[in-house]
Amino acid sequence: MTDLKTFFRPGKIGTLELPNRIIMSPMGNGYSEPDGRFSKRDIDYFTERAKGGAGLIISGATKIEKNLEYCPTTKLPSADTDVNIAAMHDLTCAVHDYGAKIALQLTAGLGRQAPIIGSLMPLISSSEIPAAVDPSITCRSLSLEEIRTLVKAFGTAAQRAKEGGFDMVEIHGHVGYLVDQFMRKTWNKRTDKYGGSFENRMRFAVELIQEIRERVGPDFPISFRLAVDLGNTDARSIEESQEIALRLETAGVDAIHADAGCYESLELVFPTAYMGDACLAYTAKAIKEVVNIPVIAVGNMTPDTGAEILSSGQADFIAFGRQMLADPEFPSKVKKGQVEDIRPCIRCNEKCLGYAFRNLPISCAVNPVTGKEKYYELKKAETPKRVLVIGGGPAGMETARVARLKGHDVILMEKSDTLGGQLKAAKTSGFKKELHGLVCWYRRQLERVGVDIRMNEMATEASVRQMNPDAVVLATGAIPSIPIIPGIEGENIVEVSDFYIHNKPVEGNRIVVAGGGLSGCDAALDLANAGKQVTIVELLPELAVGMNVVSRISLLARLAKAGVVMKSGYTIKEFRDDGLTTVDTEGNEHLFPADTVILAMGTKSENTLCDPLRKTVEEFYEIGDCVGPGNAGSAIQAGFVTGWRL
């Protein structure tokens, strides 16, 4: 294992001294007040991460002005008025109380990537180019006067940040937002001094740096978040991004925050579980090779990969984003050597990115307290109860953990010999290792808090009655849904949970996966990566329906790259020894040859104990998949709330 002490060497960005090398990366959270002020919810959220030991916290993108771009659904904080300085001060003081530093990330706006809200205000950009959301709409090119307005607004916003107690500002030049639209040749079609040559395309970014420096003085640090790899064929090269970084250093920035992606390559912006650990580390390494200022690395980092990158000199600081949502105490646990106690981010993107894309305040699939740190504060129960939790899946484990933290006497009863429920499928898949890590984390936490775990015990109405608990939580999960189709019980049929959980062998080389939901697609990817010839057959018009857009894009791209044949809109007519027959939307029959068929046709609730126990137990809760099949995040949320209410 890499020496994790390397995280805790003091570091500097410009004149700013940091206690360690762990940075909380900027993420929009949707918590700000309607007028753009930081809210009490913001303060609670950031303070919890400061308390957890982060050396530097970088806030999510903050608007410098709100007149040129109309984004009412994109709830960003703003630094466009002196009125907001007081709220900034409240936030920075709270963070400083715990020894952390905090930076304000400033954005000129989304430009061509902004949401389209009717015709109230046309989208702006560096030049007249298609909007990202709807290419039939052409953006309006900013005038020279408007560019100067933005430059001055950056300086004024940075000055407010300094007055409000922030320790640094960061320019948002990432994700293909407006600043990036000036730098990239394919987006910048201008013919004046802000377009054409490399020097001209860099002019806007350079003027922002110069204006900020003039307003805040020589000793106030400036970072620049740069998309080193835009991830599509007409994007700039890594070499050009290195040239950009050098120009930014010359202009006066004190650090480069190396990142990747734009809206045409979203999985680089929000790395998924399918992309592996430290998947964007190459961007920091490339920038570190050419600049003399600190470089910040980010992207699916783990304690080991982050420490290795620091030790090898590929970066000076490591930024953790979603991991800091999952466990605010991540830095302090790393420092204490309690890595096994870190609640892992499962990289699902569901309640962070997924909520943000729906214009909702973000949360976290594995940590429901995220964004509700005071509302969900755990207090000891006035009257401890004897609580029986039936089912050791994510809903049951979370209920048991939280109820025990509240002081209840908790018994967790699981009919099998292992905890995890549907998450047990994660143990055999490389891209599901974070889910497996979550199960391991739960086992450790349940043992530490003293939950009475009883394995290989099947709950019955009689056994529950005999135990006489004060409260019962039914979290028995779901079981495979087996439709009535001829041949479905054939010897060449392997149910997807048997493949993953019980390691049932998959014979032959030609595999058909019956069902294109998440479990079916994941199984197809695993089998294709193992060298099998895989076809997915799905009834619905599309595969992986219900996933957040970025994770779905990432999954489908990997299925295609692995050579998986994807067929949607096909109804299965019959399972046969040599494959299965289907009917397409036009009524045509098709045979899909297969040596083995993986059955992944969904699940149904296992709630046979519900009615008997509801009549037997006065305080009774039914949660998780036994109410209705969902995902890990919905199960954990239900478990947390139930334990919190007890």
XYZ file of C-alpha atoms in Angstrom:
646
model
C 0.000 0.000 0.000
C 1.232 3.506 -0.824
C 2.272 5.644 2.132
C -0.776 7.810 2.831
C 1.264 10.232 4.939
C 2.164 12.020 1.712
C -1.321 13.592 1.836
C -0.427 15.371 5.042
C 2.632 17.286 4.009
C 1.818 21.012 4.118
C 1.415 22.624 0.714
C 1.249 26.072 -0.835
C -0.702 27.671 -3.659
C 0.887 31.040 -4.173
C 1.089 32.549 -0.697
C -1.706 30.331 0.642
C -0.426 27.716 3.075
C -2.526 24.553 3.266
C -2.369 21.975 6.078
C -2.565 19.007 3.711
C -2.829 17.984 0.063
C -6.527 17.022 0.096
C -8.883 19.399 -1.709
C -12.648 19.207 -1.934
C -13.320 19.777 -5.617
C -15.999 22.247 -6.730
C -19.497 20.828 -7.250
C -22.703 22.761 -7.789
C -25.096 21.900 -4.981
C -28.246 23.957 -5.579
C -28.405 25.169 -1.961
C -28.023 28.923 -2.508
C -30.779 31.459 -1.841
C -32.849 32.714 -4.823
C -30.845 35.955 -4.884
C -27.542 34.045 -5.066
C -26.485 34.373 -1.425
C -24.922 31.391 0.310
C -27.543 29.818 2.559
C -27.464 28.298 6.035
C -27.674 24.962 4.232
C -24.476 25.852 2.334
C -22.722 26.700 5.582
C -23.738 23.421 7.251
C -22.669 21.436 4.185
C -19.244 23.041 3.724
C -18.529 23.221 7.453
C -19.036 19.476 7.786
C -16.343 18.918 5.116
C -14.005 21.396 6.836
C -14.566 19.614 10.129
C -13.723 16.363 8.351
C -10.214 17.559 7.599
C -10.136 18.915 4.043
C -7.161 21.231 3.539
C -8.935 23.376 0.955
C -12.568 23.521 -0.100
C -13.433 24.945 -3.518
C -17.042 26.081 -3.807
C -19.198 25.254 -6.796
C -19.386 27.639 -9.751
C -20.464 31.132 -8.698
C -21.885 33.633 -11.186
C -20.057 36.928 -11.613
C -23.078 38.642 -13.215
C -26.653 37.749 -14.144
C -27.614 40.138 -16.951
C -26.099 38.533 -20.053
C -27.180 34.955 -19.429
C -30.628 33.810 -18.317
C -30.412 30.531 -16.361
C -33.230 30.514 -13.797
C -33.218 26.715 -13.499
C -29.458 26.565 -12.882
C -29.397 27.547 -9.231
C -25.906 28.975 -8.828
C -24.689 31.288 -6.089
C -23.537 34.700 -7.258
C -20.935 37.314 -6.419
C -22.544 40.078 -8.444
C -23.529 42.363 -5.590
C -22.031 43.640 -2.341
C -25.127 42.411 -0.520
C -23.775 38.855 -0.848
C -20.519 39.601 0.978
C -22.095 39.123 4.412
C -23.205 35.575 3.566
C -19.751 34.865 2.146
C -18.279 36.007 5.447
C -20.560 33.722 7.449
C -19.497 30.775 5.301
C -15.762 31.439 5.336
C -15.669 32.065 9.096
C -17.412 28.752 9.733
C -14.938 26.878 7.505
C -11.951 28.655 9.037
C -13.096 27.672 12.518
C -12.104 24.101 11.667
C -8.709 24.998 10.209
C -9.605 24.574 6.540
C -9.190 27.096 3.731
C -11.855 27.903 1.166
C -11.817 29.189 -2.417
C -14.618 30.714 -4.457
C -14.905 29.380 -7.994
C -16.041 32.066 -10.434
C -17.779 31.442 -13.741
C -18.661 33.703 -16.651
C -21.574 31.394 -17.377
C -22.468 28.355 -19.422
C -22.632 29.982 -22.854
C -23.640 27.483 -25.561
C -24.286 24.862 -22.861
C -26.895 26.847 -20.953
C -30.473 25.525 -20.743
C -32.821 26.895 -23.365
C -35.699 28.754 -21.713
C -38.116 29.704 -24.479
C -37.111 32.907 -26.239
C -36.680 35.101 -23.163
C -33.001 35.625 -23.863
C -30.813 34.090 -26.581
C -27.824 31.998 -25.551
C -24.478 33.754 -25.658
C -21.095 32.415 -26.692
C -17.715 33.438 -28.029
C -19.233 33.435 -31.518
C -22.291 32.359 -33.474
C -22.192 28.590 -32.929
C -24.880 25.936 -32.331
C -26.288 25.503 -28.826
C -25.227 22.263 -27.149
C -28.746 21.282 -26.086
C -30.349 22.093 -29.448
C -27.954 22.576 -32.405
C -30.776 24.137 -34.446
C -30.466 27.186 -32.185
C -27.563 29.539 -32.863
C -25.899 31.374 -29.991
C -25.385 35.131 -30.052
C -21.794 36.329 -30.249
C -20.741 38.585 -27.398
C -19.878 42.152 -28.348
C -16.571 43.778 -27.392
C -18.407 45.893 -24.839
C -20.012 42.808 -23.286
C -16.662 41.038 -23.097
C -15.235 44.021 -21.250
C -18.253 43.937 -18.931
C -17.522 40.302 -18.096
C -13.849 41.010 -17.509
C -14.651 43.817 -15.062
C -17.307 41.656 -13.388
C -14.695 38.951 -12.755
C -12.449 41.447 -11.022
C -15.256 42.862 -8.905
C -16.465 39.368 -7.952
C -12.951 38.349 -6.913
C -12.668 41.495 -4.809
C -15.949 40.605 -3.081
C -14.635 37.083 -2.478
C -11.556 38.499 -0.768
C -13.667 40.881 1.328
C -15.937 37.974 2.222
C -13.048 36.008 3.662
C -12.263 33.559 0.856
C -8.630 32.489 0.682
C -8.442 32.044 -3.086
C -10.515 32.309 -6.254
C -10.655 29.808 -9.078
C -11.598 30.664 -12.654
C -13.969 28.107 -14.158
C -12.404 27.345 -17.543
C -13.721 23.789 -17.600
C -16.637 21.740 -19.051
C -16.759 23.797 -22.229
C -18.399 26.729 -20.430
C -18.075 30.277 -21.719
C -14.395 30.853 -20.864
C -13.513 27.573 -22.580
C -15.587 28.565 -25.615
C -13.175 31.428 -26.236
C -10.104 29.182 -25.951
C -11.245 26.370 -28.238
C -10.719 26.938 -31.960
C -13.822 25.009 -33.098
C -16.058 27.143 -30.875
C -14.346 30.487 -31.378
C -15.062 31.806 -34.902
C -14.370 35.455 -34.097
C -12.330 37.597 -36.471
C -11.463 40.376 -33.993
C -8.783 40.447 -31.289
C -10.544 37.688 -29.317
C -10.486 35.095 -32.113
C -8.269 33.462 -34.686
C -4.728 32.980 -33.409
C -3.851 31.146 -30.215
C -2.872 34.432 -28.586
C -6.211 35.998 -29.500
C -8.237 33.003 -28.288
C -6.413 33.190 -24.978
C -6.992 36.918 -24.627
C -10.295 36.657 -22.712
C -8.866 34.251 -20.112
C -5.700 36.311 -19.748
C -7.663 39.538 -19.268
C -9.738 37.852 -16.555
C -6.576 36.918 -14.677
C -5.111 40.403 -15.079
C -8.317 42.087 -13.917
C -8.584 39.839 -10.880
C -4.949 40.433 -10.007
C -5.419 44.184 -10.233
C -8.417 44.009 -7.868
C -7.085 41.557 -5.252
C -3.368 42.372 -5.263
C -0.252 40.264 -5.820
C -0.600 37.930 -2.827
C -4.137 36.596 -3.299
C -4.032 33.178 -5.054
C -5.771 32.474 -8.353
C -6.405 28.945 -9.644
C -7.652 28.011 -13.109
C -9.701 24.872 -13.746
C -8.741 23.669 -17.202
C -10.258 20.970 -19.405
C -6.998 19.419 -20.573
C -8.764 16.781 -22.659
C -12.106 17.739 -24.207
C -12.633 14.161 -25.300
C -13.936 14.423 -28.862
C -12.403 14.305 -32.298
C -12.358 18.030 -33.091
C -11.155 19.055 -29.636
C -7.785 20.572 -28.878
C -4.840 18.285 -28.323
C -3.124 17.636 -25.005
C -0.175 19.579 -26.420
C -2.336 22.651 -26.999
C -3.710 22.368 -23.463
C -0.124 22.335 -22.214
C 0.478 25.509 -24.205
C -2.640 27.023 -22.631
C -1.389 26.122 -19.144
C 1.933 27.812 -19.844
C 0.142 30.943 -21.034
C -2.026 30.943 -17.898
C 1.063 30.606 -15.708
C 2.690 33.528 -17.494
C -0.501 35.561 -17.008
C -0.275 35.045 -13.259
C -2.332 32.061 -12.087
C -0.956 30.252 -9.047
C -2.318 26.751 -9.766
C -3.842 24.685 -12.551
C -6.757 22.423 -11.658
C -6.432 19.769 -14.377
C -9.684 18.190 -15.520
C -11.361 16.943 -18.689
C -14.541 16.874 -20.747
C -17.394 19.006 -22.052
C -21.074 18.367 -22.807
C -20.109 16.303 -25.853
C -18.023 14.031 -23.586
C -19.949 14.080 -20.324
C -18.429 10.966 -18.812
C -15.101 12.792 -18.595
C -16.761 15.609 -16.662
C -18.500 13.215 -14.266
C -16.407 10.011 -14.263
C -18.454 6.848 -13.872
C -17.819 3.513 -12.196
C -17.031 2.036 -15.607
C -13.976 4.304 -15.998
C -11.896 2.968 -13.108
C -9.685 4.654 -10.524
C -7.752 7.886 -11.176
C -9.112 7.913 -14.711
C -8.182 11.558 -15.345
C -4.746 11.507 -13.719
C -3.123 11.753 -17.146
C -4.395 15.313 -17.488
C -2.588 16.475 -14.348
C 0.569 14.618 -15.354
C 0.561 16.355 -18.746
C 0.252 19.809 -17.180
C 2.779 19.071 -14.439
C 5.343 18.297 -17.155
C 5.304 21.895 -18.440
C 4.438 24.293 -15.590
C 6.233 25.340 -12.422
C 3.110 26.151 -10.399
C 1.102 23.580 -8.391
C -1.199 21.204 -10.265
C -4.381 19.709 -8.822
C -5.454 16.225 -9.982
C -9.031 14.939 -9.855
C -11.221 12.099 -11.127
C -12.268 8.859 -9.364
C -9.426 9.172 -6.886
C -8.875 6.728 -4.028
C -6.508 7.126 -1.064
C -3.966 4.806 -2.706
C -4.102 6.296 -6.205
C -4.026 9.839 -4.863
C -1.020 9.134 -2.644
C 0.781 7.433 -5.523
C 0.199 10.429 -7.802
C 1.560 12.779 -5.142
C 4.563 10.575 -4.394
C 5.464 10.242 -8.076
C 5.278 13.989 -8.640
C 2.428 13.833 -11.171
C 0.469 16.429 -9.177
C 0.807 18.567 -6.055
C -2.719 18.261 -4.686
C -5.521 15.709 -5.043
C -9.137 16.826 -5.330
C -11.945 14.583 -4.149
C -15.509 15.508 -5.096
C -18.220 12.886 -4.745
C -16.143 11.010 -2.154
C -16.471 14.075 0.086
C -20.243 13.852 -0.324
C -20.215 10.189 0.641
C -17.992 10.731 3.684
C -17.157 14.243 4.916
C -14.651 12.704 7.357
C -12.664 11.146 4.520
C -9.486 13.237 5.104
C -9.372 12.680 8.863
C -9.959 8.945 8.430
C -7.087 8.766 5.947
C -4.869 10.636 8.415
C -5.773 8.267 11.257
C -5.199 5.199 9.104
C -8.891 4.294 9.266
C -9.268 3.727 5.538
C -11.624 0.774 6.082
C -14.023 3.119 7.868
C -14.357 5.456 4.879
C -17.841 5.175 3.419
C -17.067 4.685 -0.289
C -18.564 6.710 -3.103
C -20.108 4.143 -5.460
C -19.736 6.498 -8.466
C -23.380 6.039 -9.400
C -23.996 9.756 -10.176
C -27.626 9.337 -9.160
C -28.265 11.845 -6.365
C -25.372 14.201 -7.027
C -25.217 14.696 -10.781
C -28.642 13.158 -11.367
C -30.323 15.628 -9.023
C -28.309 18.553 -10.408
C -29.441 17.730 -13.938
C -33.036 17.819 -12.673
C -32.390 21.212 -11.024
C -32.747 19.712 -7.550
C -30.455 20.254 -4.549
C -27.874 17.494 -4.592
C -27.590 14.665 -2.102
C -25.710 11.359 -2.043
C -26.907 7.812 -2.673
C -24.856 6.369 0.181
C -25.051 9.362 2.545
C -28.583 10.767 2.840
C -27.331 13.386 5.327
C -25.494 15.249 2.533
C -27.085 18.677 2.199
C -29.286 18.095 5.264
C -26.579 18.031 7.909
C -28.688 19.777 10.567
C -32.107 18.456 9.564
C -30.959 14.825 9.785
C -28.908 15.303 12.945
C -28.903 12.055 14.936
C -29.960 12.351 18.563
C -30.170 9.599 21.121
C -33.670 8.171 21.501
C -35.411 9.186 24.714
C -36.772 5.654 25.113
C -34.536 2.922 23.653
C -36.442 0.160 21.874
C -35.780 -3.424 20.946
C -35.767 -3.266 17.145
C -35.842 -6.228 14.769
C -34.682 -5.598 11.211
C -35.495 -8.419 8.791
C -33.243 -8.448 5.730
C -29.543 -7.682 5.323
C -29.633 -5.703 2.101
C -28.747 -1.990 1.913
C -32.087 -0.840 3.357
C -31.888 -3.231 6.287
C -28.214 -2.570 7.016
C -28.698 1.200 6.999
C -31.746 0.972 9.258
C -29.848 -1.209 11.720
C -26.800 1.088 11.708
C -28.744 4.295 12.278
C -31.130 2.810 14.839
C -28.184 1.504 16.841
C -26.462 4.913 16.691
C -29.624 6.324 18.245
C -29.253 3.961 21.165
C -31.745 1.223 20.274
C -31.077 -2.469 20.870
C -31.005 -3.780 17.288
C -31.199 -7.298 15.883
C -30.517 -7.745 12.161
C -31.831 -11.045 10.819
C -30.651 -12.312 7.421
C -31.766 -15.609 5.882
C -28.541 -16.187 3.895
C -24.946 -16.511 5.062
C -23.818 -13.065 3.829
C -25.001 -9.479 4.073
C -25.556 -7.239 1.064
C -28.808 -8.257 -0.620
C -28.714 -7.264 -4.280
C -25.313 -5.645 -3.695
C -23.769 -9.098 -3.321
C -23.644 -9.177 -7.128
C -20.863 -6.593 -6.958
C -18.213 -8.971 -5.636
C -17.418 -10.519 -9.027
C -17.365 -7.405 -11.230
C -14.411 -5.060 -11.478
C -16.477 -1.980 -12.272
C -18.713 -2.699 -9.280
C -15.895 -2.813 -6.754
C -17.174 0.329 -5.022
C -20.485 -1.441 -4.348
C -18.583 -4.382 -2.909
C -16.618 -1.903 -0.811
C -19.886 -0.460 0.467
C -21.038 -3.900 1.665
C -17.703 -4.369 3.454
C -18.109 -0.927 5.028
C -21.577 -1.800 6.321
C -20.376 -5.078 7.840
C -17.630 -3.246 9.699
C -19.896 -0.446 10.920
C -22.620 -2.819 12.117
C -20.071 -4.767 14.121
C -18.505 -1.601 15.544
C -21.768 -0.097 16.781
C -22.915 -3.392 18.257
C -25.780 -4.578 16.087
C -26.751 -8.185 16.882
C -26.315 -9.794 13.437
C -27.995 -13.165 13.003
C -27.129 -14.926 9.771
C -28.851 -17.964 8.261
C -32.066 -17.175 10.147
C -35.382 -17.100 8.322
C -37.928 -14.844 9.975
C -41.456 -16.160 10.373
C -44.549 -14.752 11.981
C -44.083 -17.180 14.844
C -40.403 -16.380 15.412
C -41.087 -12.641 15.378
C -43.930 -13.073 17.814
C -41.663 -15.079 20.106
C -38.945 -12.391 20.018
C -41.541 -9.755 20.959
C -39.692 -6.680 19.596
C -40.926 -3.138 20.138
C -40.534 -2.372 16.423
C -40.044 -4.451 13.289
C -38.557 -3.234 10.024
C -39.214 -5.478 7.042
C -36.473 -5.076 4.422
C -36.598 -8.421 2.661
C -35.768 -6.935 -0.735
C -36.755 -8.408 -4.081
C -36.519 -11.676 -5.943
C -36.089 -12.348 -9.669
C -39.150 -11.824 -11.815
C -39.657 -14.916 -13.969
C -42.309 -14.301 -16.650
C -44.383 -17.121 -18.118
C -42.650 -17.760 -21.434
C -42.270 -21.202 -23.043
C -38.880 -22.774 -22.352
C -37.869 -20.347 -19.601
C -36.879 -23.200 -17.294
C -34.470 -24.697 -19.821
C -31.067 -26.040 -18.779
C -29.251 -23.331 -20.750
C -30.973 -20.532 -18.789
C -28.948 -18.784 -16.065
C -30.676 -16.168 -13.931
C -28.498 -13.054 -13.594
C -28.335 -13.228 -9.778
C -27.187 -16.857 -10.011
C -24.445 -15.701 -12.383
C -23.274 -12.916 -10.106
C -24.067 -14.040 -6.569
C -23.848 -17.817 -6.801
C -21.129 -17.945 -9.467
C -23.139 -20.242 -11.714
C -21.004 -21.016 -14.776
C -21.930 -19.656 -18.193
C -21.329 -22.349 -20.801
C -20.279 -21.737 -24.379
C -19.197 -18.640 -26.246
C -22.483 -17.318 -27.685
C -24.430 -15.555 -24.931
C -27.793 -13.839 -25.159
C -28.858 -11.596 -22.278
C -32.645 -11.483 -22.020
C -33.319 -8.070 -20.556
C -31.557 -4.752 -21.128
C -31.930 -3.126 -17.735
C -28.916 -2.216 -15.625
C -28.245 -5.735 -14.331
C -28.549 -7.215 -17.823
C -26.273 -4.595 -19.375
C -23.688 -4.995 -16.624
C -23.702 -8.767 -17.063
C -23.329 -8.348 -20.816
C -20.338 -6.064 -20.333
C -18.685 -8.450 -17.899
C -19.187 -11.403 -20.247
C -17.995 -9.478 -23.297
C -14.893 -8.381 -21.401
C -14.300 -12.070 -20.657
C -14.238 -12.798 -24.392
C -17.809 -13.981 -24.953
C -19.931 -13.050 -27.989
C -22.845 -11.252 -26.351
C -26.234 -10.036 -27.570
C -28.738 -8.115 -25.440
C -32.426 -8.491 -26.275
C -34.734 -5.931 -24.667
C -38.495 -5.358 -24.903
C -38.358 -1.582 -24.366
C -37.251 0.826 -27.126
C -34.016 1.627 -25.258
C -31.510 -0.099 -22.999
C -30.578 0.850 -19.431
C -33.699 2.958 -18.976
C -33.786 4.769 -15.641
C -30.062 5.393 -15.267
C -28.818 8.946 -15.052
C -27.769 10.221 -18.453
C -24.003 10.263 -17.881
C -23.710 6.750 -16.441
C -25.951 5.459 -19.214
C -23.791 7.086 -21.902
C -20.707 5.572 -20.299
C -22.229 2.095 -20.082
C -23.613 2.026 -23.632
C -20.298 3.254 -25.048
C -18.460 0.431 -23.315
C -20.970 -2.155 -24.470
C -20.466 -0.992 -28.047
C -16.685 -0.976 -27.688
C -16.774 -4.518 -26.281
C -18.718 -5.671 -29.349
C -22.015 -6.346 -27.594
C -24.938 -6.500 -30.043
C -27.814 -4.460 -28.614
C -31.361 -5.196 -29.787
C -34.251 -3.189 -28.356
C -37.960 -3.395 -29.118
C -37.983 -7.209 -29.276
C -40.552 -9.364 -27.483
C -39.299 -12.789 -26.429
C -41.587 -15.496 -27.773
C -39.812 -18.681 -26.712
C -36.629 -19.906 -25.034
C -35.013 -22.845 -26.813
C -32.026 -25.115 -26.332
C -30.252 -23.261 -29.139
C -31.212 -19.709 -28.099
C -34.443 -17.735 -28.124
C -37.013 -16.496 -30.623
C -38.429 -12.984 -30.642
C -40.901 -10.762 -32.427
C -39.934 -7.198 -33.382
C -42.214 -4.151 -33.440
C -43.288 -4.921 -37.014
C -44.268 -8.489 -36.200
C -41.224 -10.184 -37.729
C -39.799 -13.242 -35.985
C -36.086 -13.545 -35.198
C -33.914 -16.322 -33.794
C -30.988 -15.342 -31.580
C -28.665 -18.352 -31.281
C -27.113 -18.905 -27.859
C -25.216 -21.489 -25.890
C -26.389 -19.813 -22.680
C -29.146 -17.295 -22.013
C -28.741 -14.901 -19.077
C -32.169 -14.080 -17.681
C -32.255 -10.450 -16.495
C -35.931 -9.552 -16.700
C -36.224 -7.533 -13.536
C -37.273 -8.238 -9.971
C -40.411 -8.246 -7.894
C -40.900 -7.419 -4.231
C -40.473 -10.136 -1.620
C -43.086 -9.062 0.920
C -44.851 -12.244 1.992
C -44.315 -11.375 5.659
C -45.798 -7.913 5.324
C -49.484 -8.602 6.021
C -48.909 -11.102 8.863
C -46.414 -8.830 10.652
C -48.485 -5.721 10.163
C -51.204 -7.436 12.186
C -48.767 -8.799 14.764
C -46.475 -5.838 15.537
C -47.707 -2.472 16.749
C -44.775 -0.487 15.283
C -44.068 -1.888 11.834
C -42.166 -0.520 8.832
C -41.845 -1.917 5.332
C -38.985 -0.424 3.319
C -36.701 -0.862 0.329
C -37.227 -3.259 -2.542
C -39.889 -5.208 -0.685
C -42.101 -2.141 -1.223
C -41.020 -1.662 -4.835
C -37.797 -2.471 -6.686
C -35.403 0.473 -6.759
C -31.674 1.128 -6.602
C -29.083 1.208 -3.852
C -29.615 4.907 -3.222
C -33.366 4.641 -2.714
C -32.898 1.644 -0.414
C -30.286 3.435 1.714
C -32.434 6.566 1.895
C -35.407 4.528 3.113
C -33.205 2.742 5.632
C -31.719 5.936 6.988
C -35.050 7.692 7.407
C -36.562 4.665 9.142
C -33.670 4.373 11.584
C -33.736 8.147 12.142
C -37.481 8.064 12.939
C -37.293 5.169 15.385
